[in-house]
Amino acid sequence: QSVLTQPPSASATPGQTVTISCSGGRSNIGSNTVNWYQQVPGSAPKLLILGNDQRPSGVPGRFSGSKSGTSASLAISGLQSEDEADYYCAAWDDSLDGGVFGGGTKLTVL
Amino acid sequence: EVQLVESGGGLVQPGGSLRLSCAASGFTLNDYAMHWVRQAPGQGLEWLSSISWSGRTTAYAPSVKGRFTISRGNAGDALSLQMNSLRVEDTAFYYCAKGYSLSYSSASLDSWGQGVLVTVSS
């Protein structure tokens, strides 16, 4: 059971917008920034969003993050086939004094 | 270009020990916090441990606290994870990752190695 809760799966057709949610608590999302990672099967994770809504250099503008209270969301607009991957949210947890990940959401591009 | 390369994985019996190393290039290792994250086959990501830029502060997941030790090399060019009392459930791919900042208490990991497989089995 992950500390951060994500839907196990999501799907959409190319060109559509898909949103992935991440729910936590006061000690993690409520107190710290949220990060999102993309992992293509067989590859290492890649930082997609840091600090709730900041895109590292090289990440397309189609990816955006937001946070409200103890929840966060990742939105992918103009969905492309190469976006098919697993997506994880992560935050620091002050009570645990450690990092916590969501269980991951498998995105399928139909 | 930032590059992280893990080594030291392999097959070990339950109760055994293993030491993972992470060689870094393209940045100054001692300028950033560093982290270890693992992923059991077919499962999600699990944060394991973090170390501050100075090496003075460390943090561990409850699942590995007291068994695993994170450390920096004296020359400041490598990161290590000493794993003792290994269990079958420790079987996973182990990734080292570079922190976005100096602070160990952040889940912003902006560069990852390709991972190394640790298999704990009799």
Short mmCIF file of C-alpha atoms in Angstrom, two decimals:
data_model
loop_
_atom_site.label_atom_id
_atom_site.label_comp_id
_atom_site.label_asym_id
_atom_site.label_seq_id
_atom_site.Cartn_x
_atom_site.Cartn_y
_atom_site.Cartn_z
CA GLN A 1 0.00 0.00 0.00
CA SER A 2 1.64 3.24 -1.17
CA VAL A 3 1.57 6.40 0.92
CA LEU A 4 0.53 8.38 -2.17
CA THR A 5 -2.54 7.12 -4.04
CA GLN A 6 -2.75 7.05 -7.81
CA PRO A 7 -5.20 5.34 -10.15
CA PRO A 8 -3.61 2.15 -11.46
CA SER A 9 -4.44 2.89 -15.05
CA ALA A 10 -5.54 5.59 -17.46
CA SER A 11 -6.17 5.67 -21.17
CA ALA A 12 -6.94 8.13 -23.93
CA THR A 13 -6.63 8.50 -27.68
CA PRO A 14 -3.91 10.47 -29.48
CA GLY A 15 -4.46 14.20 -29.31
CA GLN A 16 -6.63 14.07 -26.22
CA THR A 17 -5.78 15.33 -22.76
CA VAL A 18 -5.38 12.92 -19.88
CA THR A 19 -5.07 13.77 -16.20
CA ILE A 20 -3.51 11.57 -13.53
CA SER A 21 -4.26 12.25 -9.89
CA CYS A 22 -2.11 11.76 -6.81
CA SER A 23 -3.58 11.92 -3.32
CA GLY A 24 -1.58 12.18 -0.13
CA GLY A 25 -1.69 13.72 3.30
CA ARG A 26 -0.60 16.70 5.36
CA SER A 27 2.88 15.35 6.04
CA ASN A 28 3.78 14.77 2.40
CA ILE A 29 1.91 16.61 -0.36
CA GLY A 30 0.41 18.98 2.17
CA SER A 31 3.87 20.08 3.35
CA ASN A 32 6.21 19.51 0.42
CA THR A 33 6.37 19.85 -3.32
CA VAL A 34 5.25 17.11 -5.68
CA ASN A 35 7.35 15.54 -8.40
CA TRP A 36 6.27 13.38 -11.32
CA TYR A 37 8.28 10.68 -13.07
CA GLN A 38 7.78 8.91 -16.37
CA GLN A 39 9.04 5.37 -16.80
CA VAL A 40 8.97 3.62 -20.13
CA PRO A 41 9.11 -0.18 -19.63
CA GLY A 42 12.70 -1.39 -19.50
CA SER A 43 14.11 2.08 -18.81
CA ALA A 44 15.01 4.12 -15.77
CA PRO A 45 12.52 6.69 -14.49
CA LYS A 46 12.78 10.22 -15.82
CA LEU A 47 11.90 13.39 -13.93
CA LEU A 48 8.96 15.01 -15.65
CA ILE A 49 7.75 17.64 -13.19
CA LEU A 50 9.45 19.01 -10.07
CA GLY A 51 8.33 21.52 -7.52
CA ASN A 52 4.64 20.87 -8.27
CA ASP A 53 4.63 22.51 -11.69
CA GLN A 54 8.16 23.03 -13.02
CA ARG A 55 9.35 21.25 -16.14
CA PRO A 56 13.04 20.29 -16.33
CA SER A 57 14.85 21.29 -19.46
CA GLY A 58 13.82 19.10 -22.38
CA VAL A 59 10.39 18.12 -21.09
CA PRO A 60 7.71 19.17 -23.61
CA GLY A 61 5.19 21.79 -22.64
CA ARG A 62 2.43 19.21 -23.13
CA PHE A 63 3.20 18.01 -19.62
CA SER A 64 1.96 20.12 -16.73
CA GLY A 65 1.60 19.64 -13.01
CA SER A 66 -0.52 21.21 -10.32
CA LYS A 67 -1.12 20.84 -6.61
CA SER A 68 -3.94 21.77 -4.28
CA GLY A 69 -3.90 20.95 -0.61
CA THR A 70 -3.00 17.30 -0.23
CA SER A 71 -3.57 16.33 -3.86
CA ALA A 72 -1.72 16.83 -7.10
CA SER A 73 -2.32 16.19 -10.77
CA LEU A 74 -0.33 15.58 -13.90
CA ALA A 75 -1.93 16.60 -17.18
CA ILE A 76 -0.73 15.51 -20.58
CA SER A 77 -2.24 17.36 -23.50
CA GLY A 78 -1.96 16.51 -27.18
CA LEU A 79 -1.36 12.90 -26.22
CA GLN A 80 1.15 11.03 -28.37
CA SER A 81 1.86 7.33 -28.72
CA GLU A 82 5.28 7.76 -27.13
CA ASP A 83 3.60 8.99 -23.95
CA GLU A 84 2.56 5.42 -23.21
CA ALA A 85 4.42 4.69 -19.98
CA ASP A 86 4.10 4.39 -16.23
CA TYR A 87 3.78 7.63 -14.29
CA TYR A 88 4.67 8.08 -10.63
CA CYS A 89 4.13 10.94 -8.23
CA ALA A 90 6.57 11.47 -5.37
CA ALA A 91 7.01 13.78 -2.41
CA TRP A 92 9.02 14.01 0.78
CA ASP A 93 7.16 12.95 3.90
CA ASP A 94 8.06 14.93 7.00
CA SER A 95 6.57 12.37 9.40
CA LEU A 96 8.49 9.47 7.87
CA ASP A 97 11.53 11.66 7.12
CA GLY A 98 11.73 9.91 3.80
CA GLY A 99 10.60 9.98 0.22
CA VAL A 100 7.31 8.42 -0.79
CA PHE A 101 6.05 7.37 -4.21
CA GLY A 102 2.62 6.72 -5.55
CA GLY A 103 1.85 3.24 -6.76
CA GLY A 104 2.11 4.35 -10.37
CA THR A 105 -0.37 4.83 -13.18
CA LYS A 106 -0.04 2.89 -16.40
CA LEU A 107 -1.03 5.15 -19.27
CA THR A 108 -2.28 3.50 -22.44
CA VAL A 109 -2.59 5.48 -25.64
CA LEU A 110 -5.42 3.84 -27.55
CA GLU B 1 26.29 15.27 -19.51
CA VAL B 2 25.31 13.77 -16.16
CA GLN B 3 25.89 10.05 -16.02
CA LEU B 4 25.29 7.59 -13.19
CA VAL B 5 26.41 3.97 -13.42
CA GLU B 6 25.51 1.41 -10.76
CA SER B 7 27.52 -1.72 -10.11
CA GLY B 8 27.79 -4.50 -7.57
CA GLY B 9 24.50 -6.26 -8.10
CA GLY B 10 24.05 -10.00 -8.38
CA LEU B 11 22.74 -13.09 -6.69
CA VAL B 12 23.06 -13.41 -2.93
CA GLN B 13 21.61 -15.80 -0.38
CA PRO B 14 19.14 -14.66 2.26
CA GLY B 15 21.03 -13.19 5.20
CA GLY B 16 23.95 -12.23 2.99
CA SER B 17 25.47 -8.87 2.16
CA LEU B 18 26.11 -6.87 -0.96
CA ARG B 19 27.61 -3.46 -1.64
CA LEU B 20 26.30 -1.37 -4.49
CA SER B 21 28.31 1.45 -5.99
CA CYS B 22 27.26 4.35 -8.15
CA ALA B 23 29.89 6.11 -10.26
CA ALA B 24 29.06 9.67 -11.20
CA SER B 25 30.33 11.88 -13.99
CA GLY B 26 29.33 15.16 -15.56
CA PHE B 27 28.75 16.90 -12.24
CA THR B 28 30.35 17.31 -8.83
CA LEU B 29 28.88 14.59 -6.66
CA ASN B 30 29.47 16.46 -3.42
CA ASP B 31 27.40 19.42 -4.60
CA TYR B 32 24.14 17.46 -4.51
CA ALA B 33 22.12 15.13 -2.34
CA MET B 34 22.05 11.58 -3.65
CA HIS B 35 19.46 8.87 -3.36
CA TRP B 36 18.78 5.17 -3.83
CA VAL B 37 15.45 3.91 -5.16
CA ARG B 38 14.46 0.34 -5.94
CA GLN B 39 11.87 -1.41 -8.04
CA ALA B 40 10.89 -5.02 -7.57
CA PRO B 41 10.17 -6.80 -10.87
CA GLY B 42 6.80 -5.69 -12.17
CA GLN B 43 6.22 -3.39 -9.20
CA GLY B 44 6.37 0.32 -8.48
CA LEU B 45 9.16 2.55 -7.25
CA GLU B 46 10.26 2.51 -3.62
CA TRP B 47 12.48 5.22 -2.14
CA LEU B 48 15.18 3.66 0.01
CA SER B 49 17.71 6.18 1.22
CA SER B 50 19.07 9.70 0.86
CA ILE B 51 22.31 11.42 1.81
CA SER B 52 22.93 15.14 2.00
CA TRP B 53 25.57 16.90 -0.06
CA SER B 54 27.95 16.88 2.90
CA GLY B 55 27.28 13.29 3.84
CA ARG B 56 26.40 14.33 7.38
CA THR B 57 22.68 13.62 7.09
CA THR B 58 21.09 10.41 5.93
CA ALA B 59 17.59 8.99 5.82
CA TYR B 60 16.21 5.50 5.28
CA ALA B 61 12.94 3.82 4.48
CA PRO B 62 11.56 1.74 7.37
CA SER B 63 11.94 -1.39 5.24
CA VAL B 64 15.73 -1.06 5.14
CA LYS B 65 16.62 1.00 8.20
CA GLY B 66 19.23 -0.77 10.31
CA ARG B 67 20.18 -3.09 7.45
CA PHE B 68 21.28 -0.70 4.68
CA THR B 69 23.85 2.10 4.90
CA ILE B 70 24.29 4.87 2.37
CA SER B 71 27.65 6.62 2.11
CA ARG B 72 29.83 8.74 -0.12
CA GLY B 73 33.29 7.77 -1.23
CA ASN B 74 36.20 9.64 0.37
CA ALA B 75 37.30 10.98 -3.00
CA GLY B 76 33.82 12.37 -3.57
CA ASP B 77 33.36 10.51 -6.80
CA ALA B 78 31.09 7.64 -5.81
CA LEU B 79 28.03 6.71 -3.85
CA SER B 80 27.59 3.40 -2.09
CA LEU B 81 24.82 1.36 -0.54
CA GLN B 82 25.92 -1.35 1.87
CA MET B 83 23.16 -3.93 2.17
CA ASN B 84 23.25 -6.41 5.04
CA SER B 85 20.85 -9.09 6.27
CA LEU B 86 19.31 -9.31 2.83
CA ARG B 87 15.86 -10.82 2.45
CA VAL B 88 14.05 -12.39 -0.47
CA GLU B 89 11.81 -9.31 -0.61
CA ASP B 90 14.87 -7.13 -1.27
CA THR B 91 15.04 -8.59 -4.78
CA ALA B 92 14.75 -5.62 -7.11
CA PHE B 93 16.42 -3.28 -9.53
CA TYR B 94 18.35 -0.68 -7.56
CA TYR B 95 18.76 2.82 -8.96
CA CYS B 96 21.00 5.60 -7.75
CA ALA B 97 19.68 9.06 -8.47
CA LYS B 98 20.99 12.60 -8.27
CA GLY B 99 19.06 15.07 -6.18
CA TYR B 100 18.00 18.33 -7.73
CA SER B 101 19.30 20.21 -4.69
CA LEU B 102 21.75 20.05 -1.79
CA SER B 103 19.09 18.92 0.63
CA TYR B 104 18.55 15.23 1.30
CA SER B 105 14.89 15.88 2.15
CA SER B 106 13.58 16.21 -1.37
CA ALA B 107 11.96 13.82 -3.80
CA SER B 108 13.22 15.73 -6.84
CA LEU B 109 15.60 13.28 -8.49
CA ASP B 110 16.74 14.74 -11.78
CA SER B 111 19.12 12.08 -13.08
CA TRP B 112 18.98 8.31 -12.70
CA GLY B 113 21.32 5.46 -13.43
CA GLN B 114 20.17 2.50 -15.49
CA GLY B 115 19.84 0.34 -12.42
CA VAL B 116 21.41 -2.87 -11.20
CA LEU B 117 19.60 -6.09 -10.36
CA VAL B 118 19.90 -7.62 -6.91
CA THR B 119 18.46 -11.10 -6.51
CA VAL B 120 18.15 -12.59 -3.05
CA SER B 121 17.50 -16.30 -3.27
CA SER B 122 18.71 -19.59 -1.86
#
